[in-house]
Amino acid sequence: PTSIITGASEKTTLVDADKFLIADSADSNAFKHVQKSNLPSGKLVFLTRQAATSSVSALYFDNVFTSTYNHYVCVLNIVRPVSDGDSFRGRVNYNGSPKSSAKYRYISDYTDAGGTRNLNGSDSDTELKFADSVKNDAFQGGYAGVWDIFTDIADTSDRCSFRYMGSGSFNNGSGNSHISITGGGYFDNGHDEINGMDFYYNSGNIAQYDITFYGVLKSWV
């Protein structure tokens, strides 16, 4: 009877060893159990967040990349400069020390409200440039976007240890034009150890920020 289920106490937090009763359609609907650990995964797992309206020279996310994940989602709700016109940049780091060698390769594609398109890119920069001339305005300033980040720090082969791709939007600091951006890039230094990322503006401080990292659970072993 269904009361066997409906009359049982409820458990609101599951663990991997918890079991579900099923009827196996491939085996004449024989009763079997499935553990939570057997179910498909792929959800986002919160890792870290930094958010404030106080001025800082840079943001450091140390030890956010681990061997637990090789796919991350970075949500930049807002990153706003102190001064109009600053460029938004980033680097990977290892234990808080930035990787500054000229091994960053990236491209950014901008289109403003008037349809003017701008392309920025580099094949050998010392950092990644995500957005040019970002406006400082509490209402319509700053950069916002979502990125997918892929790492190979648990792999022993000679592959790039950091790749990103994503999209976002910001207002131009000089003309207040609405601009969208899509882009991607990577840190092309073989299997270099990384475990974090830094964000900063080219010539000024960050006035406001809200950045969150999530790990994407692997669906394979």
Rosetta silent file (secondary structure, phi, psi, omega in degrees, C-alpha in Angstrom):
SEQUENCE: PTSIITGASEKTTLVDADKFLIADSADSNAFKHVQKSNLPSGKLVFLTRQAATSSVSALYFDNVFTSTYNHYVCVLNIVRPVSDGDSFRGRVNYNGSPKSSAKYRYISDYTDAGGTRNLNGSDSDTELKFADSVKNDAFQGGYAGVWDIFTDIADTSDRCSFRYMGSGSFNNGSGNSHISITGGGYFDNGHDEINGMDFYYNSGNIAQYDITFYGVLKSWV
SCORE:     score description
SCORE:     0.000 S_00000001
   1 L     0.000  152.106 -178.329    0.000    0.000    0.000 S_00000001
   2 L   -64.806  -19.922  179.764    1.096    3.578   -0.638 S_00000001
   3 H   -63.645  -20.783  176.126    0.904    4.293    3.080 S_00000001
   4 H   -59.486  -34.926  179.450    4.201    2.444    3.425 S_00000001
   5 H   -90.052  -51.130 -175.197    5.749    5.492    1.719 S_00000001
   6 H   -67.108  -24.819 -179.310    3.429    8.301    2.706 S_00000001
   7 L   -87.487   -7.323 -178.886    3.400    7.198    6.340 S_00000001
   8 L   -80.976  156.743  178.416    7.176    7.102    6.669 S_00000001
   9 L   -69.306  153.373 -177.198    9.152    9.981    8.143 S_00000001
  10 L   -94.427  140.424  173.079   10.680   12.472    5.724 S_00000001
  11 L  -114.626  123.932 -173.000   14.414   12.993    5.222 S_00000001
  12 L   -96.011  -16.694  178.994   15.287   16.398    3.768 S_00000001
  13 L  -123.838  116.965 -176.491   19.037   15.983    3.228 S_00000001
  14 L   -90.945  150.924  171.960   20.254   13.010    1.224 S_00000001
  15 L  -121.495  166.963 -172.896   23.642   11.307    1.402 S_00000001
  16 L   -60.924  -28.629 -176.258   25.262    9.023   -1.167 S_00000001
  17 L   -83.828   -6.801  179.148   24.354    5.826    0.706 S_00000001
  18 L   -65.128  145.238 -173.000   20.586    6.562    0.780 S_00000001
  19 E  -119.897  147.470  177.399   18.519    4.091   -1.253 S_00000001
  20 E  -119.001  139.431  176.924   15.403    4.366   -3.449 S_00000001
  21 E   -88.204  129.313 -179.291   13.012    1.507   -4.207 S_00000001
  22 E  -132.005  162.381  169.099   12.320    1.017   -7.927 S_00000001
  23 E  -106.072  114.818 -174.729   10.571   -1.394  -10.278 S_00000001
  24 E   -78.230  104.881 -177.122   13.131   -2.441  -12.905 S_00000001
  25 H   -65.870  -21.487  179.019   11.285   -2.305  -16.248 S_00000001
  26 H   -84.469   -3.680 -178.270   14.143   -4.211  -17.903 S_00000001
  27 H  -136.807   53.328  176.744   13.667   -7.114  -15.476 S_00000001
  28 L    54.651   35.669  178.651    9.910   -7.748  -15.372 S_00000001
  29 L    57.738   32.444  177.038    9.457   -4.853  -12.942 S_00000001
  30 E   -65.342  142.786  177.802   11.387   -6.676  -10.230 S_00000001
  31 E   -69.496  131.582  175.638   11.894   -4.661   -7.067 S_00000001
  32 E  -145.520  167.890  176.183   15.421   -3.265   -6.748 S_00000001
  33 E  -118.725  151.298  176.278   17.091   -0.373   -4.978 S_00000001
  34 E  -124.460  133.486  176.431   19.208    2.481   -6.341 S_00000001
  35 E   -86.370  154.585  177.026   21.589    4.503   -4.220 S_00000001
  36 H   -56.958  -35.497 -179.631   21.847    8.265   -4.469 S_00000001
  37 H   -64.918  -18.053  178.485   25.479    7.813   -5.518 S_00000001
  38 H   -84.232  -13.730 -175.517   24.204    5.939   -8.621 S_00000001
  39 L   -75.649  149.749  178.244   22.104    8.861   -9.847 S_00000001
  40 L   -60.565  144.875  178.175   23.427   11.135  -12.614 S_00000001
  41 L  -119.359 -176.286 -178.762   25.167   14.268  -11.409 S_00000001
  42 L   144.230    6.915 -177.597   26.150   17.557  -13.007 S_00000001
  43 L   -76.612  162.370  175.729   24.834   20.215  -10.656 S_00000001
  44 E   -80.709  138.980  177.625   26.699   23.372   -9.701 S_00000001
  45 E  -117.312  120.701  179.340   28.469   23.358   -6.353 S_00000001
  46 E   -61.331  133.154  179.501   29.093   26.699   -4.675 S_00000001
  47 E  -113.342  -53.643 -177.580   32.802   27.263   -4.043 S_00000001
  48 E  -163.724  155.849  178.637   33.438   30.883   -3.099 S_00000001
  49 E  -145.883  141.416  170.668   32.115   34.424   -3.424 S_00000001
  50 E  -127.723  127.367 -178.252   33.525   37.911   -2.913 S_00000001
  51 E  -149.438  131.282  178.373   31.148   40.873   -2.841 S_00000001
  52 E  -170.360  166.483  175.715   31.531   44.408   -1.474 S_00000001
  53 L  -114.106   12.176  177.754   31.210   48.094   -2.357 S_00000001
  54 L   -92.966  147.893 -174.508   34.540   49.118   -0.817 S_00000001
  55 L   -73.259  133.991  175.520   37.474   50.005   -3.054 S_00000001
  56 E  -136.830  154.543 -179.688   40.204   47.401   -3.608 S_00000001
  57 L   -78.931  -28.096 -179.680   43.176   47.317   -5.965 S_00000001
  58 L  -163.887  162.670  176.499   42.524   43.719   -7.051 S_00000001
  59 E  -115.316  131.660 -177.270   40.515   40.601   -6.250 S_00000001
  60 E  -119.651  119.944  174.814   42.314   37.357   -5.476 S_00000001
  61 E  -108.959   92.934 -177.703   40.584   33.980   -5.653 S_00000001
  62 L   -90.409  143.285  174.208   43.210   31.604   -4.264 S_00000001
  63 L    57.652   33.741  177.575   42.865   27.808   -4.277 S_00000001
  64 L   -88.352  -25.612  178.121   39.540   27.870   -6.110 S_00000001
  65 L   -97.541  122.071 -178.348   40.698   25.403   -8.807 S_00000001
  66 L  -133.157  175.220  178.339   41.284   21.892   -7.471 S_00000001
  67 L   -73.050   -8.148  179.006   41.466   18.327   -8.749 S_00000001
  68 L   -67.324  -33.958 -177.684   37.832   17.837   -7.657 S_00000001
  69 L  -129.638  154.558  168.036   36.561   19.674  -10.737 S_00000001
  70 L  -125.867    6.451  177.064   37.833   20.474  -14.201 S_00000001
  71 E  -134.757  129.557 -178.762   34.859   22.647  -15.206 S_00000001
  72 E  -131.117  154.190  171.289   33.824   25.823  -13.380 S_00000001
  73 E  -117.954  126.152  178.156   31.210   28.533  -13.824 S_00000001
  74 E  -111.055  119.108  179.609   32.174   32.079  -12.865 S_00000001
  75 E  -105.464  114.241  177.792   29.278   34.514  -12.375 S_00000001
  76 E  -101.919   92.817 -178.551   30.341   38.157  -12.406 S_00000001
  77 E   -64.933  -40.664  172.762   27.275   39.956  -11.140 S_00000001
  78 E  -165.011  140.554  167.651   29.184   43.247  -11.262 S_00000001
  79 E  -138.347  111.523 -171.974   32.767   44.486  -11.339 S_00000001
  80 E  -119.875  132.972 -179.234   32.899   48.294  -11.449 S_00000001
  81 E   -80.290  162.049  174.933   35.998   50.519  -11.659 S_00000001
  82 L   -71.562  -37.059 -176.400   36.674   53.628   -9.577 S_00000001
  83 L  -117.907  146.948  174.630   37.392   55.702  -12.714 S_00000001
  84 L   -61.082  142.284  169.251   35.743   55.799  -16.135 S_00000001
  85 L    92.487    1.741  179.049   37.610   54.131  -18.940 S_00000001
  86 E   -74.360  151.309  176.761   39.576   51.437  -17.140 S_00000001
  87 E   -95.357  139.022 -178.408   40.154   48.072  -18.806 S_00000001
  88 E   -91.082  125.423 -174.192   39.088   44.920  -17.001 S_00000001
  89 E  -134.762  166.753  179.423   41.861   42.312  -16.814 S_00000001
  90 E  -156.272  158.794  175.653   42.702   39.010  -15.197 S_00000001
  91 E  -144.076  155.820  171.274   45.463   36.473  -14.599 S_00000001
  92 E   -86.580  160.463  179.569   45.687   32.970  -13.205 S_00000001
  93 E  -141.466  166.447  173.058   47.744   32.385  -10.075 S_00000001
  94 E  -130.668  116.041 -177.954   49.332   29.660   -8.009 S_00000001
  95 L    52.623   41.008  175.321   49.120   30.046   -4.230 S_00000001
  96 L    86.894   -5.239  178.718   48.485   33.781   -4.594 S_00000001
  97 E  -101.665  120.021 -175.807   51.359   34.489   -7.002 S_00000001
  98 E   -69.026  145.866  172.757   50.177   35.609  -10.456 S_00000001
  99 L   -86.589  106.885 -171.555   51.386   33.920  -13.606 S_00000001
 100 L  -108.715    6.579  179.004   52.736   36.922  -15.518 S_00000001
 101 L   -68.140  155.061 -175.812   54.592   35.272  -18.382 S_00000001
 102 L   -77.903   63.245 -177.313   53.557   36.291  -21.915 S_00000001
 103 L  -122.665   12.753  179.457   51.531   33.117  -22.441 S_00000001
 104 E   -90.547  129.049  178.258   47.986   34.501  -22.397 S_00000001
 105 E  -124.735  129.093 -175.586   46.068   34.206  -25.661 S_00000001
 106 E  -156.452  165.256  172.097   42.588   35.705  -25.970 S_00000001
 107 E  -147.401  140.885  177.764   40.069   37.445  -28.201 S_00000001
 108 E  -130.034  137.584 -177.397   37.131   39.705  -27.331 S_00000001
 109 E  -119.109  115.277 -176.407   34.357   40.792  -29.683 S_00000001
 110 E  -111.504  141.284  172.484   32.513   44.029  -28.802 S_00000001
 111 E  -137.385  123.663 -178.357   29.445   45.539  -30.467 S_00000001
 112 E   -91.060  179.559 -175.249   27.974   48.855  -29.303 S_00000001
 113 L   -63.374  -25.106  178.778   24.412   50.147  -29.565 S_00000001
 114 L   -86.157    0.449  178.618   25.177   51.804  -32.897 S_00000001
 115 L    91.519    1.611  179.016   26.345   48.557  -34.429 S_00000001
 116 L   -74.669  129.033 -176.456   30.049   49.386  -34.364 S_00000001
 117 E  -106.672  138.411  177.553   32.106   46.256  -33.859 S_00000001
 118 E  -130.807  135.577  176.953   35.492   46.106  -32.161 S_00000001
 119 E  -116.193  132.145  174.497   37.820   43.148  -31.869 S_00000001
 120 E  -124.961  143.567  178.438   40.592   42.894  -29.300 S_00000001
 121 E  -171.894  166.670  177.872   43.014   40.065  -28.947 S_00000001
 122 E  -153.569  150.227  176.953   46.544   38.950  -28.311 S_00000001
 123 E  -106.714   -5.094 -178.404   48.677   35.907  -29.000 S_00000001
 124 E  -161.046   63.907  179.305   51.284   36.624  -26.326 S_00000001
 125 E  -100.288  166.867  177.421   50.071   38.898  -23.530 S_00000001
 126 L   -95.708    8.513 -179.771   50.962   38.850  -19.834 S_00000001
 127 L  -166.256  169.498  174.935   47.263   38.938  -18.854 S_00000001
 128 E  -100.419  133.489  176.913   43.747   38.476  -20.212 S_00000001
 129 E  -108.048  120.356 -173.884   41.780   41.593  -21.182 S_00000001
 130 E   -98.601  -30.965 -175.596   38.020   41.130  -20.860 S_00000001
 131 E  -156.445  140.594 -179.896   36.549   44.590  -21.462 S_00000001
 132 E  -102.328  143.130  168.973   37.770   48.013  -22.608 S_00000001
 133 E    52.018   59.806 -177.990   36.856   51.428  -21.212 S_00000001
 134 E   -81.190  137.121 -176.231   34.349   50.332  -18.560 S_00000001
 135 L   -80.012  140.122  172.890   32.110   53.055  -17.135 S_00000001
 136 L   -97.463  103.818  177.994   32.099   53.943  -13.450 S_00000001
 137 L  -156.025  127.727 -175.469   28.470   54.563  -12.551 S_00000001
 138 L   -63.273  -24.543 -177.034   26.570   53.057   -9.629 S_00000001
 139 L   -94.370  -45.930 -173.756   23.427   52.626  -11.762 S_00000001
 140 L  -127.535   15.054  179.965   24.665   51.609  -15.221 S_00000001
 141 L   -96.004  178.998  176.562   28.397   51.083  -14.840 S_00000001
 142 L    86.696  171.946  179.569   30.557   48.044  -14.399 S_00000001
 143 E  -112.667  142.095  175.102   30.894   44.717  -16.166 S_00000001
 144 E  -137.379  140.707 -179.437   28.596   41.700  -15.759 S_00000001
 145 E  -172.453  175.034  176.835   28.949   38.283  -17.338 S_00000001
 146 E  -133.661  129.922 -179.505   29.031   34.506  -17.048 S_00000001
 147 E  -122.970  148.918  164.194   32.031   32.367  -18.018 S_00000001
 148 E  -100.099  131.332 -179.696   32.789   28.692  -18.362 S_00000001
 149 E  -123.000  133.707 -179.685   36.300   27.863  -17.160 S_00000001
 150 E  -122.011  133.013  179.848   38.093   24.585  -17.843 S_00000001
 151 E  -126.033  154.597  177.135   41.230   23.412  -16.046 S_00000001
 152 L  -125.667   35.749 -173.346   43.498   20.398  -16.448 S_00000001
 153 L   -70.373  -16.719  178.010   45.394   20.695  -13.194 S_00000001
 154 L   -93.265   -0.898 -177.568   44.775   17.027  -12.342 S_00000001
 155 L   -96.534  139.378 -178.352   46.128   15.868  -15.708 S_00000001
 156 L   -93.277   -2.966 -179.695   49.789   14.951  -16.111 S_00000001
 157 L   -80.676  167.775 -175.629   49.884   15.512  -19.871 S_00000001
 158 L   -88.193   77.305 -179.634   51.239   18.670  -21.468 S_00000001
 159 L  -123.933  163.120  177.877   47.988   20.547  -22.010 S_00000001
 160 L   -60.489  135.506 -175.971   46.809   24.073  -21.318 S_00000001
 161 L   -92.113   -2.124 -179.862   45.969   24.382  -17.638 S_00000001
 162 E  -155.511  127.255  173.893   43.349   27.134  -18.029 S_00000001
 163 E  -136.788  145.396  175.358   40.742   27.964  -20.696 S_00000001
 164 E  -140.281  154.309  171.696   37.754   30.274  -20.502 S_00000001
 165 E  -152.370  145.594 -178.573   34.871   31.317  -22.714 S_00000001
 166 E  -179.960 -171.538 -179.904   31.888   33.503  -21.941 S_00000001
 167 E  -146.202  159.543 -179.721   29.826   36.582  -22.561 S_00000001
 168 E  -168.117 -170.862 -179.895   28.929   39.760  -20.729 S_00000001
 169 E  -150.663  154.222  176.336   27.960   43.404  -21.060 S_00000001
 170 E  -162.607  167.349  176.041   29.162   46.836  -19.957 S_00000001
 171 E  -103.045  140.348  179.459   28.833   50.527  -20.733 S_00000001
 172 E   -69.592  132.739 -176.181   31.588   52.447  -22.443 S_00000001
 173 L   -67.906  -28.497 -177.293   33.267   54.929  -20.105 S_00000001
 174 L   -90.983  -44.058 -175.888   33.664   57.688  -22.672 S_00000001
 175 L  -108.174    0.760  179.798   30.481   57.536  -24.727 S_00000001
 176 L    55.278   34.113  178.401   28.156   55.706  -22.355 S_00000001
 177 L   -85.959  142.635  175.021   27.322   53.270  -25.155 S_00000001
 178 E   -76.016  126.973 -174.970   25.798   49.926  -24.335 S_00000001
 179 E  -129.747  137.038  173.424   28.308   47.278  -25.358 S_00000001
 180 E  -108.718  157.754 -176.881   28.105   43.504  -25.395 S_00000001
 181 E  -143.834  136.707  167.650   31.088   41.207  -25.379 S_00000001
 182 E  -129.090  148.660 -177.648   31.810   37.593  -26.164 S_00000001
 183 E  -174.769 -178.533  178.676   35.233   36.091  -25.959 S_00000001
 184 E  -170.763  168.854  179.145   37.574   33.403  -24.822 S_00000001
 185 E  -179.768 -177.894  179.293   41.175   32.604  -24.198 S_00000001
 186 E  -157.003  164.896  176.138   43.662   30.435  -22.428 S_00000001
 187 E  -101.274  104.490 -169.727   46.931   30.346  -20.534 S_00000001
 188 L   -95.176   73.209 -179.857   49.270   28.578  -22.945 S_00000001
 189 L  -131.786   38.836 -179.587   52.062   27.430  -20.672 S_00000001
 190 L    63.456 -147.190  179.756   51.719   23.689  -20.901 S_00000001
 191 L   -90.205   66.092 -179.623   50.772   21.872  -17.721 S_00000001
 192 L   -84.800  141.104 -179.015   51.605   24.777  -15.425 S_00000001
 193 L   -70.707  125.244  172.556   50.321   24.605  -11.866 S_00000001
 194 L  -136.564  151.459  172.408   47.437   26.987  -11.201 S_00000001
 195 L  -149.270   12.045  179.092   44.815   27.050   -8.482 S_00000001
 196 E  -158.319 -175.593 -178.634   43.366   30.553   -8.545 S_00000001
 197 E  -150.250  145.955  178.502   42.554   33.694  -10.490 S_00000001
 198 E  -117.186  146.362  176.132   43.012   37.451  -10.039 S_00000001
 199 E  -126.582  139.223  178.130   40.820   40.312  -11.312 S_00000001
 200 E  -163.224  166.686  174.398   41.839   43.953  -11.575 S_00000001
 201 E  -101.929  155.040 -169.879   41.524   47.140  -13.631 S_00000001
 202 L   -64.115  -42.380 -172.127   44.357   48.473  -15.717 S_00000001
 203 L  -134.224   21.507 -179.737   44.901   51.875  -14.104 S_00000001
 204 L  -165.668  178.628 -178.564   42.678   52.109  -11.041 S_00000001
 205 L   -84.127  167.833  173.961   40.925   50.352   -8.200 S_00000001
 206 E   -92.790  123.481 -176.282   37.761   48.275   -8.193 S_00000001
 207 E   -87.692  -31.573 -176.375   34.902   50.245   -6.630 S_00000001
 208 E  -151.581  142.311 -178.403   32.276   47.484   -6.466 S_00000001
 209 E  -156.106  151.652  175.361   32.330   43.743   -7.063 S_00000001
 210 E  -157.266   98.372 -174.718   30.291   40.584   -6.745 S_00000001
 211 E  -127.995  132.585 -179.119   31.927   37.451   -8.176 S_00000001
 212 E  -129.028  138.374  174.966   30.994   33.826   -7.475 S_00000001
 213 E  -110.711  136.377  173.850   32.690   30.581   -8.519 S_00000001
 214 E  -123.279  145.150  170.532   30.878   27.256   -8.870 S_00000001
 215 E   -96.175  143.274  177.313   32.306   23.811   -9.547 S_00000001
 216 E  -101.231  118.101 -177.062   30.483   21.554  -12.015 S_00000001
 217 L   -60.185  136.744  177.511   30.254   17.991  -10.733 S_00000001
 218 L   -71.994  143.939  176.822   31.841   15.441  -13.050 S_00000001
 219 L  -103.636   14.979  178.121   29.505   12.872  -14.583 S_00000001
 220 L  -141.969  168.017  179.998   32.362   10.403  -15.118 S_00000001
 221 L   -94.989    0.000    0.000   35.144    8.872  -13.046 S_00000001
